[in-house]
Coordinates of C-alpha atoms in Angstrom, one line a residue:
X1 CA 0.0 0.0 0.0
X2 CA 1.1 3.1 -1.1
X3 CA 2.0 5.8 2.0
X4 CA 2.4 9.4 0.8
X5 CA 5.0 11.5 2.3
X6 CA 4.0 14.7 4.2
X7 CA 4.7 16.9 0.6
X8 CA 2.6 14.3 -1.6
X9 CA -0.1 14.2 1.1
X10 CA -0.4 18.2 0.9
X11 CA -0.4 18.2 -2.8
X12 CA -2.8 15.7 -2.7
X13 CA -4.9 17.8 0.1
X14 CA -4.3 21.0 -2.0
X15 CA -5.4 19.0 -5.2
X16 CA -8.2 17.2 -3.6
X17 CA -10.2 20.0 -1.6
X18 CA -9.5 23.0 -3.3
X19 CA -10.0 24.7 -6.8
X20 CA -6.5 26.0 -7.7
X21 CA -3.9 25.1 -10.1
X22 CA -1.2 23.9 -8.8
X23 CA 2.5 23.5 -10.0
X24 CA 4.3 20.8 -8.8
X25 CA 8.3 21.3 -8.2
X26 CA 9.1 18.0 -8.0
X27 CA 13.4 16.9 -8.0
X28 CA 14.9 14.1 -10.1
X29 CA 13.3 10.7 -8.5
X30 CA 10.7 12.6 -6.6
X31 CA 8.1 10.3 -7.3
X32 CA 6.4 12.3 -9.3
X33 CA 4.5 9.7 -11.7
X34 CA 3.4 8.3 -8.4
X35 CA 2.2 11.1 -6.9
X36 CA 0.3 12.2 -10.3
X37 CA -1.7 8.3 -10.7
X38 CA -2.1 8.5 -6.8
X39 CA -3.6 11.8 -6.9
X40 CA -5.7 11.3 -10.2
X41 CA -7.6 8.1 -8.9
X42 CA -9.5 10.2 -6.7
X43 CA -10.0 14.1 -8.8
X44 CA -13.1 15.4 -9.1
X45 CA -14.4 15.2 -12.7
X46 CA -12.4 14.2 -15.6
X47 CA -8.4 14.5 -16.3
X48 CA -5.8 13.7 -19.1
X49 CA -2.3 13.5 -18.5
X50 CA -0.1 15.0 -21.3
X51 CA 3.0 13.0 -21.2
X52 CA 6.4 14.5 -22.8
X53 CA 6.7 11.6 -25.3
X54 CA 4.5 8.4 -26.1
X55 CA 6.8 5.8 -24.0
X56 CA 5.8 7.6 -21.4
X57 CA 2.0 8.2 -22.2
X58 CA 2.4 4.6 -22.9
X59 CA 3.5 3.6 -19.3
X60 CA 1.1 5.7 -17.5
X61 CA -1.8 4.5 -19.7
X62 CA -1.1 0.9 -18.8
X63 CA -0.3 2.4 -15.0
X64 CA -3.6 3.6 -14.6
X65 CA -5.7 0.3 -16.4
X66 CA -3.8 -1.4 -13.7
X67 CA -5.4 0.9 -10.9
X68 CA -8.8 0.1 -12.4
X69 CA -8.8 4.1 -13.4
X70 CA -11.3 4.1 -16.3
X71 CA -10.5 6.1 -19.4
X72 CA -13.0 7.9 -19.4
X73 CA -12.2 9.4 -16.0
X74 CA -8.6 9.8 -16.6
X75 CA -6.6 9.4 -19.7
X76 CA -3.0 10.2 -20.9
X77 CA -1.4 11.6 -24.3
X78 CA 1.2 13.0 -26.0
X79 CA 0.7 16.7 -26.6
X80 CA 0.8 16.6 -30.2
X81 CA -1.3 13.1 -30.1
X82 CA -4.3 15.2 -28.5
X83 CA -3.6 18.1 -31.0
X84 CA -3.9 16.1 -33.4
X85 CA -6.7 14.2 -32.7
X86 CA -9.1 16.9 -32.3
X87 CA -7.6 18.1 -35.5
X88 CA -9.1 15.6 -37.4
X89 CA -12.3 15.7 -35.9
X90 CA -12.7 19.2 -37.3
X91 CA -10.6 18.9 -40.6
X92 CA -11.2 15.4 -42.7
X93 CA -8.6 14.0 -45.0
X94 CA -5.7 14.8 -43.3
X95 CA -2.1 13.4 -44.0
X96 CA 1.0 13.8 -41.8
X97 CA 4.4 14.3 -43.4
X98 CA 7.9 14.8 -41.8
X99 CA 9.2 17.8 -44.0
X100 CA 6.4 19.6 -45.3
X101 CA 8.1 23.0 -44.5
X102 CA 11.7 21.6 -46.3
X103 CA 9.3 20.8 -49.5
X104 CA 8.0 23.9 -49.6
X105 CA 11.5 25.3 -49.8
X106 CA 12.7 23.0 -52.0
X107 CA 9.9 23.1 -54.6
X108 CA 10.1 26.8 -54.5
X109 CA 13.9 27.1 -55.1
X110 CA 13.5 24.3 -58.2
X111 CA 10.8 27.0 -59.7
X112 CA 13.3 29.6 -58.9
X113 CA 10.4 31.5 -56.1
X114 CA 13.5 31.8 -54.0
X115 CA 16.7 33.2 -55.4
X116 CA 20.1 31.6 -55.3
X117 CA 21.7 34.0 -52.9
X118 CA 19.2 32.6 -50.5
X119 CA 18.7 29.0 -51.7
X120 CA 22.0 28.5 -49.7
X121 CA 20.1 29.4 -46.6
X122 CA 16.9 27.3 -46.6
X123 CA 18.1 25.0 -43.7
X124 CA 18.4 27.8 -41.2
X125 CA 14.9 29.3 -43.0
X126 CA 13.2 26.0 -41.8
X127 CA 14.3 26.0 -38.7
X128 CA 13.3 29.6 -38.1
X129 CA 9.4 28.7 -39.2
X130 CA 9.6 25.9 -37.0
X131 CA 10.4 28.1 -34.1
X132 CA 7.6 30.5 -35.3
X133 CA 5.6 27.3 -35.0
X134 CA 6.6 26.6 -31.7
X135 CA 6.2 30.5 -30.3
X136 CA 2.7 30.4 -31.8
X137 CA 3.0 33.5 -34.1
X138 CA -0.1 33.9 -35.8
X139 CA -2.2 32.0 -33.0
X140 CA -4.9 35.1 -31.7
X141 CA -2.9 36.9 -28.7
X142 CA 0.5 35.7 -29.7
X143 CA 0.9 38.5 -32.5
X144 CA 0.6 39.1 -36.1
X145 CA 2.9 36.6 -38.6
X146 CA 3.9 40.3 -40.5
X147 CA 5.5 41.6 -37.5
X148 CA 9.1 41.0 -37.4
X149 CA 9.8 41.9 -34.5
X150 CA 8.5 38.9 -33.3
X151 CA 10.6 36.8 -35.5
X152 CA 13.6 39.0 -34.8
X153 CA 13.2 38.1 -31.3
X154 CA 13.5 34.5 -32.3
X155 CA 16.4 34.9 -34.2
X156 CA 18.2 36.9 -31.1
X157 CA 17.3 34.3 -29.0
X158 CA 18.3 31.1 -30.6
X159 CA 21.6 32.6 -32.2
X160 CA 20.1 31.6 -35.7
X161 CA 21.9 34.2 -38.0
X162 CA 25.2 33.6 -36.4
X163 CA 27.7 34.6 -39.7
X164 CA 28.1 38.0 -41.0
X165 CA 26.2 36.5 -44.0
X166 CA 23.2 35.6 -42.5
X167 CA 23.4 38.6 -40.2
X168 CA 23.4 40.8 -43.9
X169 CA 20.5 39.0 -45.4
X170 CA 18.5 39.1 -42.0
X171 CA 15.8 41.3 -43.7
X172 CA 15.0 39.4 -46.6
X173 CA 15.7 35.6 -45.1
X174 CA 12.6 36.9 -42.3
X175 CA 10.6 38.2 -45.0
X176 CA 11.1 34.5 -47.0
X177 CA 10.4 32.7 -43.5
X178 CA 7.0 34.7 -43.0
X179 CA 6.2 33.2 -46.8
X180 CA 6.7 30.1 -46.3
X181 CA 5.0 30.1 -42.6
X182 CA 1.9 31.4 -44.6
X183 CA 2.2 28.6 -47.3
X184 CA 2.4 25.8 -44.7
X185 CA -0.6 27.1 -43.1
X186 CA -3.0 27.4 -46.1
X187 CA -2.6 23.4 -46.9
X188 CA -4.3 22.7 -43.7
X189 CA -5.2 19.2 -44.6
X190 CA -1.2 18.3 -44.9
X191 CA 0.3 18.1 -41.0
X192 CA 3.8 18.2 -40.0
X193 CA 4.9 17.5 -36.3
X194 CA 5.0 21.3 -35.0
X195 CA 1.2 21.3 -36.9
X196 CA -0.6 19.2 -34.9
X197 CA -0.4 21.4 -31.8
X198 CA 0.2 24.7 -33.9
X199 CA -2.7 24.2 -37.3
X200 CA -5.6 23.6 -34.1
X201 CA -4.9 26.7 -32.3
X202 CA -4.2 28.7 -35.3
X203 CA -7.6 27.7 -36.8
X204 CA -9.0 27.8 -33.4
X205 CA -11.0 24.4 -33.6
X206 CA -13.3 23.3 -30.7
X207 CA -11.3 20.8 -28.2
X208 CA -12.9 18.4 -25.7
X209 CA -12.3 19.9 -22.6
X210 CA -11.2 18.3 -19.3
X211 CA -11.9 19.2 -15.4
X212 CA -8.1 18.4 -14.7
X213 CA -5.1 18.8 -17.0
X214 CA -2.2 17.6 -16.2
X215 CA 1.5 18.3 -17.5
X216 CA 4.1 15.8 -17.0
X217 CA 7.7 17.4 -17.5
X218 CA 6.5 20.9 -17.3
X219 CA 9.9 22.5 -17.2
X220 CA 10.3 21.8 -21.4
X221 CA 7.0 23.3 -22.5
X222 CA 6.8 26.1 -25.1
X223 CA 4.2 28.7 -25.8
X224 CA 1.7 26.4 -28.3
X225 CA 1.8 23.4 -24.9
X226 CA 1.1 25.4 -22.4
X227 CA -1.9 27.4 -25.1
X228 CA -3.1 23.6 -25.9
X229 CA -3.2 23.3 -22.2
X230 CA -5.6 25.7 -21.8
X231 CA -8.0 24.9 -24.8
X232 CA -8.2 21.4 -22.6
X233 CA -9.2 23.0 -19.6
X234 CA -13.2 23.5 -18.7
X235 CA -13.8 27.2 -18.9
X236 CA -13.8 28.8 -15.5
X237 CA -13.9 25.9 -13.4
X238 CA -11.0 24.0 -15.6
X239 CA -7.5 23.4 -13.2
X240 CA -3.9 23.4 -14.5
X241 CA -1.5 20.5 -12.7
X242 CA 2.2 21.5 -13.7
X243 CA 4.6 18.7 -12.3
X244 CA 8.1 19.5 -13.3
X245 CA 11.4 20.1 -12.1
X246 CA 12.9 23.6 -13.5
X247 CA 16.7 22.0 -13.1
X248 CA 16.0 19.4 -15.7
X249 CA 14.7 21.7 -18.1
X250 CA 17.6 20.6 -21.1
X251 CA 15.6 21.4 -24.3
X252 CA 16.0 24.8 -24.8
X253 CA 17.8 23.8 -28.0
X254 CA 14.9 22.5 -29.6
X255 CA 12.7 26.0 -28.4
X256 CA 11.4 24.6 -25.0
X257 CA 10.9 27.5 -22.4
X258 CA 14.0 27.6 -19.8
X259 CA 11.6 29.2 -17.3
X260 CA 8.6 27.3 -18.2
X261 CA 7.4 26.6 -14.4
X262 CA 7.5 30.4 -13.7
X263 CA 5.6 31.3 -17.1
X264 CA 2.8 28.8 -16.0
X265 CA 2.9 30.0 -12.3
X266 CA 1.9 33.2 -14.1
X267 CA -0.1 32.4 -16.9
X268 CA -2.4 30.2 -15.1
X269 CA -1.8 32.1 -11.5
X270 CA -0.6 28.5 -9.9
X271 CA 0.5 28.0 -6.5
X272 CA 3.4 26.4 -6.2
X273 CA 4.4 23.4 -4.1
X274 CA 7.6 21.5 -3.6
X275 CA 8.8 17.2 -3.5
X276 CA 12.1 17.8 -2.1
X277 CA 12.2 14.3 -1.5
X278 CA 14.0 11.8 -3.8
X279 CA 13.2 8.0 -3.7
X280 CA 15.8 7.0 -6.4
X281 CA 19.0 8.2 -5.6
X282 CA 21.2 7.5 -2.6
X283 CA 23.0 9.6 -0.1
X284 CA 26.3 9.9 -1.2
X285 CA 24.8 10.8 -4.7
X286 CA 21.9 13.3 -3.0
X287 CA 25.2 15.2 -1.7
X288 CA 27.0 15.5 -4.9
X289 CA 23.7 16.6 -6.5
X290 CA 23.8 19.5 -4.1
X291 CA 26.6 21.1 -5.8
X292 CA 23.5 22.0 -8.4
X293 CA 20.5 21.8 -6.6
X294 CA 20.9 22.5 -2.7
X295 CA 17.1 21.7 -1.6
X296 CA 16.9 17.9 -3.1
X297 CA 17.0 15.5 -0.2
X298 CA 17.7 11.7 0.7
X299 CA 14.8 9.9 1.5
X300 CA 16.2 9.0 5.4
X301 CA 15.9 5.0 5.0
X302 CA 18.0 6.0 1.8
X303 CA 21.5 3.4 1.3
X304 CA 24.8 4.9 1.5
X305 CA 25.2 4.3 -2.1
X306 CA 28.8 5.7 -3.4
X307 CA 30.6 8.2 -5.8
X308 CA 33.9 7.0 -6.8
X309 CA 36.5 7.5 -9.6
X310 CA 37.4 4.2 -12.3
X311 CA 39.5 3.8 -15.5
X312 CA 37.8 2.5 -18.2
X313 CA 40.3 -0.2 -17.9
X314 CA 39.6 -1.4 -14.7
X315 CA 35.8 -1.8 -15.3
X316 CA 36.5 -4.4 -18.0
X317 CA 37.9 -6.0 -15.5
X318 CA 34.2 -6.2 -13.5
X319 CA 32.3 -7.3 -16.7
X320 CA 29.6 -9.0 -14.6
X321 CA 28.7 -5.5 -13.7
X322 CA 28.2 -3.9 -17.3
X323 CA 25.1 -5.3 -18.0
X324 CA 21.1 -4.4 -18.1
X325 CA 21.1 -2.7 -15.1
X326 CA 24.0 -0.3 -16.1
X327 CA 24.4 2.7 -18.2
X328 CA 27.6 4.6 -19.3
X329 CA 26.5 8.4 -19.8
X330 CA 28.3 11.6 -21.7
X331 CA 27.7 14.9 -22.5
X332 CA 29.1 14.0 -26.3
X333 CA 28.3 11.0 -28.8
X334 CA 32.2 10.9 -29.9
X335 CA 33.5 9.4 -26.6
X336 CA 30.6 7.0 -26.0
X337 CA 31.1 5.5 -29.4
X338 CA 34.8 4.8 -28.5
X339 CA 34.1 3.3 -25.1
X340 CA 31.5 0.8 -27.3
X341 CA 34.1 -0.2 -29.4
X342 CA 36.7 -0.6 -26.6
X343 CA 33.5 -2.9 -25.1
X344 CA 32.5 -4.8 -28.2
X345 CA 36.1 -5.7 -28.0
X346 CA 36.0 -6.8 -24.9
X347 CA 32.8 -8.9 -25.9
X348 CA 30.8 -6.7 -23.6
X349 CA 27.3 -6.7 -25.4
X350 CA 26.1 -2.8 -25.4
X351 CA 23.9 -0.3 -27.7
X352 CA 24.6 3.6 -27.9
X353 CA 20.3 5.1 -26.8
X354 CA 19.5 7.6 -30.0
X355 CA 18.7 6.5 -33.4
X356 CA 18.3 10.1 -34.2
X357 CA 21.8 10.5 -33.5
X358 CA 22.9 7.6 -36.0
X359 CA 21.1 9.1 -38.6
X360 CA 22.7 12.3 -38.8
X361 CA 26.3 10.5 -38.8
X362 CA 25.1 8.4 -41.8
X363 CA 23.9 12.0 -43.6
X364 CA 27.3 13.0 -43.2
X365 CA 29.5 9.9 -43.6
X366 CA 27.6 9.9 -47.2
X367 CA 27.0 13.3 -48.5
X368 CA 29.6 13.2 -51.1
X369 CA 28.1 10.1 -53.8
X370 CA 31.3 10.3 -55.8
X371 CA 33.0 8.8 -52.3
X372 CA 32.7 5.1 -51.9
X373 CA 35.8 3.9 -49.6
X374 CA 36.7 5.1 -45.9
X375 CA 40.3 6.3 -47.3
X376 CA 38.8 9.0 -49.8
X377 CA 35.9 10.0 -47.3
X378 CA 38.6 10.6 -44.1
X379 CA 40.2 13.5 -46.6
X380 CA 36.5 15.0 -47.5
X381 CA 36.1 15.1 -43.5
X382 CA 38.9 16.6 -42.7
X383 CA 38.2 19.3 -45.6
X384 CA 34.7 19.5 -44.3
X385 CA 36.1 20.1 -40.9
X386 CA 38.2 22.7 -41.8
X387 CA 36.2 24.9 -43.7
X388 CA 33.7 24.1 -40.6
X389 CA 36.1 25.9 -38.4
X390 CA 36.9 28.9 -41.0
X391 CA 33.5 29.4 -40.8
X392 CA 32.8 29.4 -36.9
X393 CA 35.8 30.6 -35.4
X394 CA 36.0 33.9 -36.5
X395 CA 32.5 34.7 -34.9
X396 CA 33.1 32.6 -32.0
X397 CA 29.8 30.3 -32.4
X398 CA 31.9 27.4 -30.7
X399 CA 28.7 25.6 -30.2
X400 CA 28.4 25.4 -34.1
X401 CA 31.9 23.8 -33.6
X402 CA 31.6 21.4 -31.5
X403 CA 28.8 19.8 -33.3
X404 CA 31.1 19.1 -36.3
X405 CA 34.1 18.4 -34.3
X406 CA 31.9 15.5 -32.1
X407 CA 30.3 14.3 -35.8
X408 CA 34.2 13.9 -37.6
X409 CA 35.6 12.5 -34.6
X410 CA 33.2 10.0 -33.8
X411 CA 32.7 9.0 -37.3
X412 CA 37.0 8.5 -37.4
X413 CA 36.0 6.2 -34.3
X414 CA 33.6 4.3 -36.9
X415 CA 36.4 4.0 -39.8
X416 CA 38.9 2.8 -37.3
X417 CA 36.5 0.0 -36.3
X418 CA 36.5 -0.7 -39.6
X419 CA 39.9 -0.8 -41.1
X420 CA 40.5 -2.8 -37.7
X421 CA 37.9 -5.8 -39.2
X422 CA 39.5 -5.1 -42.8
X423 CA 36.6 -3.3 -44.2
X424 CA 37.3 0.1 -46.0
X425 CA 33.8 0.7 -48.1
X426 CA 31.8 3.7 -47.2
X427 CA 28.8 1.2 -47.0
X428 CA 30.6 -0.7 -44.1
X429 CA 30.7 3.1 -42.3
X430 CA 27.0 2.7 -42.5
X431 CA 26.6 -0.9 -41.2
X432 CA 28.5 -0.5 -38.5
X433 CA 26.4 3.1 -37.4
X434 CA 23.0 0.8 -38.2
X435 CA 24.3 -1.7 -35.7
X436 CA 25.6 0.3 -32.7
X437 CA 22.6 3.0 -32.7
X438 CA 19.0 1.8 -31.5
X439 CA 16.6 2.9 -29.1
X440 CA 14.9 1.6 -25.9
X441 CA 17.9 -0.8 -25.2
X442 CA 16.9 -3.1 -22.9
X443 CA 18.9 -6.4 -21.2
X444 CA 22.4 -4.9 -22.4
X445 CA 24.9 -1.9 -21.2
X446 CA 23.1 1.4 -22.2
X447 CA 25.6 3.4 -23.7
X448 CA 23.6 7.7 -24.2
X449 CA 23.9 11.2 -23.9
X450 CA 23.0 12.6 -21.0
X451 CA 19.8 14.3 -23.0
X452 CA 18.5 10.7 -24.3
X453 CA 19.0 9.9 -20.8
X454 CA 16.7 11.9 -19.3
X455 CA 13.4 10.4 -17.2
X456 CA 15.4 7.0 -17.0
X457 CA 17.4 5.5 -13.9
X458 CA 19.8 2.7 -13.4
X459 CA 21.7 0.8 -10.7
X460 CA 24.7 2.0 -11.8
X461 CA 25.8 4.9 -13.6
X462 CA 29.2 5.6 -15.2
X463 CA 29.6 8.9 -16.3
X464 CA 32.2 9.0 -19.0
X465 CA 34.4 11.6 -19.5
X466 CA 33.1 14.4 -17.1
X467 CA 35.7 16.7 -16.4
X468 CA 36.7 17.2 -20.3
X469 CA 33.2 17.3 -20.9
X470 CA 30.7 19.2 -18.9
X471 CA 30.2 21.9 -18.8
X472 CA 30.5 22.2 -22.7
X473 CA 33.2 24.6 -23.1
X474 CA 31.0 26.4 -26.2
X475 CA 27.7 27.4 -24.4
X476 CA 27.8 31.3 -24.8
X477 CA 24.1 32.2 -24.3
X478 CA 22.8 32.6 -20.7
X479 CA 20.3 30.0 -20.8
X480 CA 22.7 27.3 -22.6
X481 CA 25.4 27.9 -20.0
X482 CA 21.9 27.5 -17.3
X483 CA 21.0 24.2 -18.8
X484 CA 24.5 22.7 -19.5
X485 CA 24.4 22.8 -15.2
X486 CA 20.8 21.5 -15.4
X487 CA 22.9 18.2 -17.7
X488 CA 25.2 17.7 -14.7
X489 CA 22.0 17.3 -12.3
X490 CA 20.4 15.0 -14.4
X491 CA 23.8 12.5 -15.1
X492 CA 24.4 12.9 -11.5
X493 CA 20.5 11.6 -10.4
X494 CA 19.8 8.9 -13.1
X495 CA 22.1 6.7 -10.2
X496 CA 20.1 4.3 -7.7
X497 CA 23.2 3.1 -6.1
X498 CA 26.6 3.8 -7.6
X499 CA 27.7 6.8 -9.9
X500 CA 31.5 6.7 -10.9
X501 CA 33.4 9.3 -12.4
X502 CA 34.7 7.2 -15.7
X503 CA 37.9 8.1 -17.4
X504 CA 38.1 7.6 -21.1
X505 CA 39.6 4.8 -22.7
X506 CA 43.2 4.6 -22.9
X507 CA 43.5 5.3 -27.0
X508 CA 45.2 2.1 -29.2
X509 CA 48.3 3.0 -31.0
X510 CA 46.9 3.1 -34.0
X511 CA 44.3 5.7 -33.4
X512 CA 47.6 7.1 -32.0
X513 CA 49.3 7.1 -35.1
X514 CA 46.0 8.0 -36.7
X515 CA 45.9 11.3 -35.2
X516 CA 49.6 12.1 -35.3
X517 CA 49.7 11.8 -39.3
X518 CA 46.1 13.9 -39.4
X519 CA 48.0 16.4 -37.5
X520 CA 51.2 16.6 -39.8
X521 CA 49.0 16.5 -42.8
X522 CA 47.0 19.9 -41.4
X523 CA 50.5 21.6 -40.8

C-alpha cells in the first residue's frame, strides 16, 4: 500500500479540496508519476495526463488500467497526439508528413520563387518557421505573422543568424520565413509534427475539454503546450496541474521555455508546491547533486550508495557488472562510441540510446556520392572540418563547432573500427552506425547522452568523461550555459546506487598514429 509523504499528502490535500492550479516542483526521483496516478484516482471530474513523449503516455496509460482508473475518467497523451486528434475531428482527409516546410523550400527554389543567394540558406529558413511554430506567431494573442519583431526576437534568441552573411541577409531571409510560414498554413489538410499542436490553435478548432489537465515534464513546454493546455481545460472551473522540475529543463535547443514553471505560475496564476524528497537516488549521490540543486533530499531509509572514480580499464575487468542494469552516460556522442568499441572488443554486449543520433552521422558519412571507400571519405572530413572551423571561429559560435568536431571525430572512431575488421567501403561506415545505434535498449549496457537519458534510472551509472566534458566549453548564451548545469543534475540523479566518475579509454596506438599523421598532414 502506497504511503504518501507529508509533501505528496499536501499536494494531494491542495489537489483534492481546493480549486487551484497547482505547479508541482518535484526533483529528479521525486516520485512524481506516483504522486500524479495517486492523486488522479481520486480528482473530481475528468483529467488527461499530457505526457512529454509516447513511452511515457504509454506507461502511465497501462499504469492507470492497472489501478482500475477508467478512461474515461482519466486518460494520458502526448501533446501533439491530442492536437492532433481533435484536429481531425474538425478537418477530414488529413495526412502527416515529416518535412512539409523543407518541401515547400525545395519546390520553390526548383521553380526559382526563391533566389540563389538565399537558396543556400533554406536549412536555417526551416528552422526559423519551426520556431515560429513553436512560439505560436499567428495564433490570436501571440501576434501578427507580419510583424518581425516577433521573428527577430527568435532569431536573437536562438543565435540563428550567427555569420556575417546571414546577419546581412536578416531582412529578406525573415521576409522568405513569413512566406513560407503562410504557405504551410494554407494546406491545412497536410500536417507536420509542429502542426498538430500549432494548425488547431491557429484555426481555433473546438477541443474536448477536461476538469483536470495535467503536465508531465512541465519544465520543457513552449508557448503552443502550455496554449493547448488551456483549450483542454473546462472554462472557468477547468484546473492546471504543472509537475516538473525547473533543473531538468535541457531542451531549450529545440525551443522549450527555460523558465517554463515560472511562465505557468503566471499564466495560469498556480500556487506552487515543492517534493524535495528523492526516492531514487542515494545519499552519497543526494550530496553530490547539491553542488547544483541544494534543496533535493535523501529519502532517510535511503543506502549509503557511493561516488567513486574508475578507468575505463579497470571496469572491464568487473564485466559482470556492465550489464542491463548499467548505463555509461556523456555529454558528447564521440567518446561513448569509443568506449562501445573498446566494449565490443571486450565482448561486452552494449547499444549507444538515440537512433536520431545515428542518422545524422550516416547523412554526413555519405554526402559526397562520388566517395565510396573510408580512405577517400577521411580526406573530405577533414576538408569539411576545416572549412567548418573557417567558418565558426572567427565569430566565435563554438557551439556550431563542437557539433562538427563531435560528428568527424566519432565517425573517425567508426572508420577505425573498420579498417580494424578489414573493411574500408563507405557502406561498411554505415553498417556498422545501423548496428551500434538503436533505441529503448533493454537487457544490455546502455551506452547515451546525457539528453537521451533523461526520465530513466539505473543501478549503476558511469559517467564518462566528465571533467573534459561538462560543462561544454562552447555554451555562450545565458540559458545554454543555465541548462549545460541543469545536464550535470540529471547525469548525476539517473544513479540508484553507484555513480562513478569514468575516465576515457586509454586510446590504441593506432588511433595514436592516426591522429599524429592527421595532424602533420594539417600543418
Amino acid at each position: 500500500m502506497w504511503i504518501p509523504s507529508p509533501q505528496q499528502a499536501a499536494f494531494q490535500d491542495k489537489a483534492w479540496n481546493t480549486t487551484s492550479s497547482i505547479v508541482l516542483i518535484a526533483v529528479a526521483g521525486a516520485g512524481k508519476t506516483t504522486t500524479i496516478l495517486r492523486t488522479v484516482e481520486r480528482m473530481r471530474g475528468s483529467s488527461i495526463i499530457l505526457a512529454f513523449n509516447r513511452k511515457i503516455a504509454d506507461e502511465i496509460k497501462e499504469k492507470l488500467q492497472k489501478a482500475g482508473v477508467d478512461w474515461k475518467k482519466a486518460e494520458a497523451t502526448t501533446v501533439h497526439s491530442i492536437g492532433l486528434r481533435n484536429y481531425k475531428k474538425a478537418v477530414p482527409g488529413v495526412k502527416t508528413v515529416k518535412d512539409k516546410v523543407a518541401n515547400i523550400t525545395s519546390d520553390w527554389i526548383e521553380s526559382n520563387k526563391i533566389s540563389p543567394e538565399l537558396a543556400g540558406h533554406a536549412a536555417v529558413v526551416c528552422q526559423l518557421v519551426s520556431l515560429a511554430k513553436q512560439s505560436g506567431i499567428g495564433i490570436e494573442g501571440q501576434g501578427h505573422i507580419d510583424d518581425t519583431s516577433i521573428w527577430e526576437d527568435i532569431v536573437e534568441h536562438f543565435d540563428l543568424f550567427d555569420s556575417e552573411e546571414l546577419v546581412k541577409k536578416a531582412e529578406d531571409l525573415i521576409d522568405l520565413a513569413i512566406k513560407v510560414l503562410k504557405e504551410s498554413n494554407a494546406d491545412r489538410e497536410l500536417v507536420d509534427f509542429d502542426d498538430m499542436i500549432y494548425l488547431p490553435l491557429l484555426y481555433r478548432i473546438r477541443f474536448w475539454q477536461y476538469d483536470n489537465v495535467w503536465i508531465d515534464e512541465a519544465q520543457d513546454t513552449n508557448t503552443v503546450r502550455r496554449l493547448l493546455a488551456r483549450c483542454l481545460m473546462k472554462p472557468r472551473t477547468g484546473r492546471l496541474f504543472a509537475v516538473g522540475d525547473p533543473h531538468q529543463a535541457i531542451y531549450g535547443f529545440t525551443g522549450a521555455d527555460n523558465d517554463s514553471l515560472d511562465i505557468i505560475k503566471r499564466e495560469f496564476d498556480a500556487v506552487e508546491m515543492p517534493l524535495t524528497v528523492t526516492y531514487r537516488c542515494p545519499k552519497a549521490v543526494v550530496k553530490m547533486a547539491r553542488a547544483w540543486v541544494n534543496h533535493i533530499e535523501a529519502h532517510p531509509d535511503a543506502p549509503e550508495g557511493s561516488v567513486t572514480l574508475e578507468s575505463f580499464e579497470s571496469i572491464l575487468q568487473k564485466q559482470q557488472l556492465l550489464d542491463g542494469e548499467a548505463a555509461i552516460l556523456c555529454r558528447n556522442t564521440r567518446p561513448l562510441v569509443t568506449a562501445a568499441f573498446a566494449l565490443i572488443r571486450a565482448k561486452v554486449p552494449c547499444r549507444i540510446e538515440g537512433r536520431e543520433i545515428g542518422e545524422q552521422l550516416k547523412k554526413l558519412a555519405t554526402r559526397w556520392k562520388s566517395i565510396s571507400n573510408i580512405p577517400a571519405l577521411d580526406d573530405k572530413l577533414e576538408e569539411w572540418l576545416e572549412k567548418e572551423k573557417a567558418k565558426w571561429l572567427p565569430k566565435k559560435k563554438m557551439a556550431k563547432l563542437q557539433e562538427s568536431e563531435d560528428k568527424v571525430e566519432t565517425l573517425r572512431v567508426i572508420m577505425d573500427a573498420c579498417r580494424e575488421a578489414k573493411l574500408h567501403k563507405v557502406s561498411d561506415v554505415v553498417a556498422y552506425i545501423d548496428n551500434i545505434f538503436a533505441d529503448n535498449v533493454t537487457g544490455i549496457l546502455t551506452l547515451s547522452t546525457i539528453h537521451k537519458s533523461k526520465g530513466r534510472e539505473w543501478k549503476r551509472v558511469y559517467w564518462l568523461d566528465r571533467f573534459n566534458t561538462c560543462p561544454s566549453k562552447h555554451a555562450s548564451l545565458a540559458w545554454e550555459m543555465e541548462q549545460e548545469k541543469h545536464l550535470q543534475y540529471v547525469a548525476a540523479t539517473r544513479s540508484m546506487g553507484e555513480l562513478i566518475d569514468l575516465l576515457p579509454p586509454m586510446p590504441k596506438q593506432k588511433a595514436v598514429n592516426d591522429n599524429k599523421k592527421r595532424s602533420e598532414k594539417a600543418a
